Short mmCIF file of C-alpha atoms and ligand atoms in Angstrom, two decimals:
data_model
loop_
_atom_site.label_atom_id
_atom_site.label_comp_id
_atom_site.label_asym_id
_atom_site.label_seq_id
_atom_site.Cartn_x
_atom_site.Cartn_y
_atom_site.Cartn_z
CA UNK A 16 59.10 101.89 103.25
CA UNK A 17 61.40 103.41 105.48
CA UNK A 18 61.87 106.99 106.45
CA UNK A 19 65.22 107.38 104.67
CA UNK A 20 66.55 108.71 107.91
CA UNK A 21 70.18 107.61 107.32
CA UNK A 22 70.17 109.82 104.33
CA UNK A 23 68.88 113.12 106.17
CA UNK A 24 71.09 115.36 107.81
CA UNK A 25 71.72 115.14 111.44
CA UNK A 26 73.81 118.86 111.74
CA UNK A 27 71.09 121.04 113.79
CA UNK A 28 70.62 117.70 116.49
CA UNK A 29 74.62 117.29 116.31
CA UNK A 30 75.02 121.00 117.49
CA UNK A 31 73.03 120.26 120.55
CA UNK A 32 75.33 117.42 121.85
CA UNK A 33 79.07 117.14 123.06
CA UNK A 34 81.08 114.95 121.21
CA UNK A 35 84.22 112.64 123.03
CA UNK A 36 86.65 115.16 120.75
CA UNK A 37 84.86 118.20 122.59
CA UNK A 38 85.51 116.01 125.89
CA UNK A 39 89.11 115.94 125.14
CA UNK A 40 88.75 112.67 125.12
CA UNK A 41 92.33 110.80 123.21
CA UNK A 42 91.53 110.38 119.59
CA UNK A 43 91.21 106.96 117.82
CA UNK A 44 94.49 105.87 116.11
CA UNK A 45 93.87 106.71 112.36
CA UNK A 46 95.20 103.35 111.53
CA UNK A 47 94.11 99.77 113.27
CA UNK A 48 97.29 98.27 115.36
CA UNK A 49 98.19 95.20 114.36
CA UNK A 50 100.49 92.35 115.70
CA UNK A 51 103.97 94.09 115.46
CA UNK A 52 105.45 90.29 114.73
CA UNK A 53 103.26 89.90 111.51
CA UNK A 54 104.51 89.90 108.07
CA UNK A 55 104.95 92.89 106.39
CA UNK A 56 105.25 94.00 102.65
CA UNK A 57 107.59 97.45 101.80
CA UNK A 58 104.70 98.48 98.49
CA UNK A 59 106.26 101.25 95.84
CA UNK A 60 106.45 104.69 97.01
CA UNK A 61 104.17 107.15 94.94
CA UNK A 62 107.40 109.08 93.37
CA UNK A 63 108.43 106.10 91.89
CA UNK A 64 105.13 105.12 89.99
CA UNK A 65 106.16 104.71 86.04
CA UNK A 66 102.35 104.29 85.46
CA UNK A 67 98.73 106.40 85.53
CA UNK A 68 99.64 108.99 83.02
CA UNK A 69 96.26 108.93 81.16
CA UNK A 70 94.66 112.71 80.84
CA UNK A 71 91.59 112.82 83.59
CA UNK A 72 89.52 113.97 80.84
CA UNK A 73 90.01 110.17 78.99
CA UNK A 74 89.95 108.45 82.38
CA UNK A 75 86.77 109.89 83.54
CA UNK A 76 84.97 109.72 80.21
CA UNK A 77 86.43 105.77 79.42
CA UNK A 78 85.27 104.98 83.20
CA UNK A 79 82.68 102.26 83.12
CA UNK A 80 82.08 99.17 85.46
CA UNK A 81 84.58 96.38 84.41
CA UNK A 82 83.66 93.25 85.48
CA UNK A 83 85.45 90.67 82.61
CA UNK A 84 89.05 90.68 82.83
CA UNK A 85 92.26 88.43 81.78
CA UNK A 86 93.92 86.08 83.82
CA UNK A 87 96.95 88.03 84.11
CA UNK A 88 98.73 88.74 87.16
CA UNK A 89 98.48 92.28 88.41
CA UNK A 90 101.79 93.83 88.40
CA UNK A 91 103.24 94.91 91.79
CA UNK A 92 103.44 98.78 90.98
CA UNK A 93 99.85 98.35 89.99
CA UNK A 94 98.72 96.82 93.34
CA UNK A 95 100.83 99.67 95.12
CA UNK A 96 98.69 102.58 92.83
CA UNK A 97 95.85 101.77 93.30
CA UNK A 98 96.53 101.46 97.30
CA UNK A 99 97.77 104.44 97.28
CA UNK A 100 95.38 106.32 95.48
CA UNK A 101 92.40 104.71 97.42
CA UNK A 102 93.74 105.57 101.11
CA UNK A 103 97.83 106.76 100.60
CA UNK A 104 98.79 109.49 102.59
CA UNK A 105 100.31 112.34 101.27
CA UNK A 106 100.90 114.80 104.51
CA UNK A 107 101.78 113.29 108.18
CA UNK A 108 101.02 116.46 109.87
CA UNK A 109 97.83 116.97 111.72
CA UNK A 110 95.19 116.80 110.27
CA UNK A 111 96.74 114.54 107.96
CA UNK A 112 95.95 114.70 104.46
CA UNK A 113 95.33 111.53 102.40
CA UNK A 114 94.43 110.93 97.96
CA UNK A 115 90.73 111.08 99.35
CA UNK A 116 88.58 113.29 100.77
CA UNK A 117 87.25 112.79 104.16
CA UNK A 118 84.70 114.35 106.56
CA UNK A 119 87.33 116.64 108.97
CA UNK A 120 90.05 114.15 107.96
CA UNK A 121 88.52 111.53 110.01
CA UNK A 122 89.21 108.89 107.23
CA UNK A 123 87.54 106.00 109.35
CA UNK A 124 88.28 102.92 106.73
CA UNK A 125 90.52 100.38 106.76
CA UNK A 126 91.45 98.47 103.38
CA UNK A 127 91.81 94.94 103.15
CA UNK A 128 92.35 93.12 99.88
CA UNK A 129 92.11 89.45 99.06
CA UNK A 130 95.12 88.46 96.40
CA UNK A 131 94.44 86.38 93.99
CA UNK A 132 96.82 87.36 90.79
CA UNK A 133 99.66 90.14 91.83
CA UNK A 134 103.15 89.50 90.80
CA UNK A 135 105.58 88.68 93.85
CA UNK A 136 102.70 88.08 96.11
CA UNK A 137 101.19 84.83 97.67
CA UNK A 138 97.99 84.66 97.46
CA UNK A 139 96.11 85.85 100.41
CA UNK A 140 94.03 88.06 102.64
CA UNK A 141 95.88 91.43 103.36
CA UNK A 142 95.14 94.83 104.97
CA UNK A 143 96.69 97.95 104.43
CA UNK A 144 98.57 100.32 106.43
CA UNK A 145 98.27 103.91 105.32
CA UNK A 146 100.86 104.85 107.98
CA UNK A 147 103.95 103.15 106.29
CA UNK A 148 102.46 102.40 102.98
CA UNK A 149 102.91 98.78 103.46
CA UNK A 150 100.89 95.80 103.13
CA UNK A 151 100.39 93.57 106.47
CA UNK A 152 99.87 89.65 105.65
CA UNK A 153 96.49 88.65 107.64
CA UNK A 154 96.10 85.09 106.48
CA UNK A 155 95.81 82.24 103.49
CA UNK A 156 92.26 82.44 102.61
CA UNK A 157 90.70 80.98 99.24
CA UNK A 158 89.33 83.31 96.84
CA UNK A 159 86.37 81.11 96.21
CA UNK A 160 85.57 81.71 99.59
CA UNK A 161 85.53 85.59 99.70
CA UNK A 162 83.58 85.67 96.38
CA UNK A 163 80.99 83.73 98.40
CA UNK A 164 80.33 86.45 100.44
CA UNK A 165 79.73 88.54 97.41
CA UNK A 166 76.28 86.59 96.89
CA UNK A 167 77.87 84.54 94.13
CA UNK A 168 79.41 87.27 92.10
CA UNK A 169 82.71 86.22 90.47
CA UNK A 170 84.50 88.58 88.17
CA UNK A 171 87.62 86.33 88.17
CA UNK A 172 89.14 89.37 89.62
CA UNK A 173 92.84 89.66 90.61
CA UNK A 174 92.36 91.30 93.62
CA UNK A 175 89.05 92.43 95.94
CA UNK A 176 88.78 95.02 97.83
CA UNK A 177 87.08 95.69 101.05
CA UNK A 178 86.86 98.43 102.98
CA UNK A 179 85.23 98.20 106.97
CA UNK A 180 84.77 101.11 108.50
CA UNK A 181 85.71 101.89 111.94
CA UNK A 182 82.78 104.31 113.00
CA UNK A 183 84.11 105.70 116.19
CA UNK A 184 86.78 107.30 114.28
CA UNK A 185 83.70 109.41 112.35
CA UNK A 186 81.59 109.60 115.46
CA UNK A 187 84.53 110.82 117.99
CA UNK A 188 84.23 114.34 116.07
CA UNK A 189 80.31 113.92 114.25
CA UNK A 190 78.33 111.70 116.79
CA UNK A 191 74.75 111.51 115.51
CA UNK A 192 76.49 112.45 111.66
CA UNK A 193 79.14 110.07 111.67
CA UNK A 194 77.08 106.91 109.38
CA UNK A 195 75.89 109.57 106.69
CA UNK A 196 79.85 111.06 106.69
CA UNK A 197 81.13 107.41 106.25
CA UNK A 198 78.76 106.50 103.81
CA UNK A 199 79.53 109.63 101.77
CA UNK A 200 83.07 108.91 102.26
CA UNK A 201 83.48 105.41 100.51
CA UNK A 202 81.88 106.50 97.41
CA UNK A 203 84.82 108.40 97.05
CA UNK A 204 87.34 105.78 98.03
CA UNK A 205 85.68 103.57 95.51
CA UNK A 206 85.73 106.56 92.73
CA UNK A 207 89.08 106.85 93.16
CA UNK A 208 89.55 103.30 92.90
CA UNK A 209 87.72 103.36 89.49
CA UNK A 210 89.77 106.09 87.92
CA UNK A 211 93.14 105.05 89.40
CA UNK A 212 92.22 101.83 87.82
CA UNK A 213 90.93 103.39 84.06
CA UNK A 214 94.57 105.51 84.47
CA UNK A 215 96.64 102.13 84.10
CA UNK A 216 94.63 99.94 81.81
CA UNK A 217 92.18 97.74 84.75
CA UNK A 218 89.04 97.60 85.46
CA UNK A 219 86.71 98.04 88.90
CA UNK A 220 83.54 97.35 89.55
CA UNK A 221 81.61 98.71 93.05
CA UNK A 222 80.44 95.89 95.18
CA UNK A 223 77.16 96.67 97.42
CA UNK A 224 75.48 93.50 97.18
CA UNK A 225 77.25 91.32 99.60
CA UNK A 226 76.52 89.31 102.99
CA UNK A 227 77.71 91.63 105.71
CA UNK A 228 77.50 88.95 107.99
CA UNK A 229 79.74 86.33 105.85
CA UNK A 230 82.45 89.10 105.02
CA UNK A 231 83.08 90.83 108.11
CA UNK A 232 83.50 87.03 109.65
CA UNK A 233 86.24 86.45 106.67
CA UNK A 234 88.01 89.40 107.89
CA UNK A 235 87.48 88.55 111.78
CA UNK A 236 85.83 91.91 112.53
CA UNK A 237 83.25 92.17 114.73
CA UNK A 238 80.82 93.98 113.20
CA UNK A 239 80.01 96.93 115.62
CA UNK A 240 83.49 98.62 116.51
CA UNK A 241 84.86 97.61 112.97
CA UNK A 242 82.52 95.86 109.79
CA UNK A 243 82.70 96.05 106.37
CA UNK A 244 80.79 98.84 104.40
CA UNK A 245 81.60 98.88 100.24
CA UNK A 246 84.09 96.40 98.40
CA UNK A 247 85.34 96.08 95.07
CA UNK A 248 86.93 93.67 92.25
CA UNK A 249 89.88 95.00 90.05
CA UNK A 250 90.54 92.91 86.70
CA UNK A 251 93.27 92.99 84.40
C1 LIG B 312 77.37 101.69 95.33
C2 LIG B 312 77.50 100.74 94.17
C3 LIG B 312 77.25 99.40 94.34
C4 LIG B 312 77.39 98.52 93.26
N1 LIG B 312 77.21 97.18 93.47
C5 LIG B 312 77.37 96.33 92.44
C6 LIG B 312 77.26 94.93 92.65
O1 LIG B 312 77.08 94.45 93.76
N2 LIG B 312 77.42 94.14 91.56
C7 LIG B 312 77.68 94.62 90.31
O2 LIG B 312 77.81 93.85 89.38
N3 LIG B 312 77.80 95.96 90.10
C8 LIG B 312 77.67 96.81 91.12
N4 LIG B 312 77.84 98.16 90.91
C9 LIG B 312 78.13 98.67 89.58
C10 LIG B 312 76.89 99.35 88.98
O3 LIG B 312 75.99 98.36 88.55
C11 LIG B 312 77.34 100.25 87.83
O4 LIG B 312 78.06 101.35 88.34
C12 LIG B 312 76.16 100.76 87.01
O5 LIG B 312 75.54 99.72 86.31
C13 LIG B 312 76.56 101.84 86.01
O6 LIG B 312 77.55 101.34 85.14
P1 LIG B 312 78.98 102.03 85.00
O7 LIG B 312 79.66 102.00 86.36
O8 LIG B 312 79.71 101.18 83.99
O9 LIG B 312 78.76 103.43 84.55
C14 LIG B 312 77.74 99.02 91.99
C15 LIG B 312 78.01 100.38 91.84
C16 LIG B 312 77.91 101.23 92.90
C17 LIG B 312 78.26 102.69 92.70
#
């Protein structure tokens, strides 16, 4: 057995070394570049959401882990809720404020989803950008082959998230900290996932079983400076 290390606090060793952000170092970009030529998807902007009016008090007591689902199509403005209220921003200034919480704002995830069943979308690996509240097109892709690298679970989900993380973003301000802080930090992306979904009639289920080598090689990450840390499938 292990000594659980990841899971103890770091904050007294932390206050004995300099961090890059004490070093004035330039900050990370809080959102991966991407090819400026690649397709890109306008999603609905938050004040125009029709849906998610659910009291919290039903959402969070209905919550459970839905893993059977329809085969209908997620709707568009369902796709854009629920990537906005897993990583949308909500203030631009510094620090900037997002629908999650985040160790000093350091938000250090990026969101990719594989589309299977959304209205008005091909099917298709996608990531999303925060920044613009857009979707950027990444490639084709088969489902089967995604759910692969979820050791053979298949929900016949409509669309799977994954979230890497990007740990120099966390480790630029919390060094020795940062892997607890980004662990702590995609439970709640993924609770917020859940409930967004309960609000509007889906269903998510948390995905920590999976082959970290197989998935971060589906999204061409390299696993060090970028690599996938929690996932999850949506049904309708
Ligand atoms: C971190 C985490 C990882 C999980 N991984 C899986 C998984 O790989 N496969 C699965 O079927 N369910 C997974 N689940 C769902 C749990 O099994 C589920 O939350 C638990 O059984 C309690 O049920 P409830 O969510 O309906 O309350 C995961 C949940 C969490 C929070």
């Amino acid at each position: 057995m292990g000594d659980y290390d990841l899971l103890k606090t770091k904050w007294k060793k932390l206050k004995g070394q300099v961090t890059d952000q004490a070093k004035k170092i330039e900050r990370p970009p809080l959102q991966k570049e991407y090819n400026q030529e690649a397709k890109l998807i306008d999603l609905i902007p938050h004040e125009q959401f029709t849906i998610g009016q659910i009291s919290f008090a039903k959402i969070a007591y209905q919550r459970r882990s839905r893993r059977k689902g329809s085969s209908q199509p997620l709707t568009f403005e369902e796709l854009s809720f629920l990537l906005f209220f897993t990583n949308g921003v909500k203030r631009f200034d510094r620090p900037m404020f997002r629908t999650v919480p985040s160790a000093g704002a350091r938000h250090a995830f990026e969101t990719y989803i594989q589309v299977e069943r959304v209205k008005g979308l091909d099917k298709g690996l996608y990531r999303y950008l925060p920044l613009s509240h857009q979707l950027l097109f990444l490639k084709e892709g088969s489902y089967g082959e995604v759910v692969t690298g979820f050791l053979g679970q298949n929900f016949n989900a409509g669309v799977l998230f994954m979230w890497t993380a990007i740990p120099y973003r966390m480790a630029y301000r919390y060094k020795c900290e940062s892997e607890k802080l980004i662990l702590i930090d995609a439970g709640h992306l993924c609770q917020n996932l859940y409930l967004a979904c309960e609000s509007i009639g889906l269903g998510a289920c948390g995905i920590g079983a999976y082959d970290q080598e197989y998935i971060d090689a589906y999204l061409e990450v390299d696993s060090i400076e970028e690599l996938v840390v929690y996932n999850a499938t949506v049904v309708k």
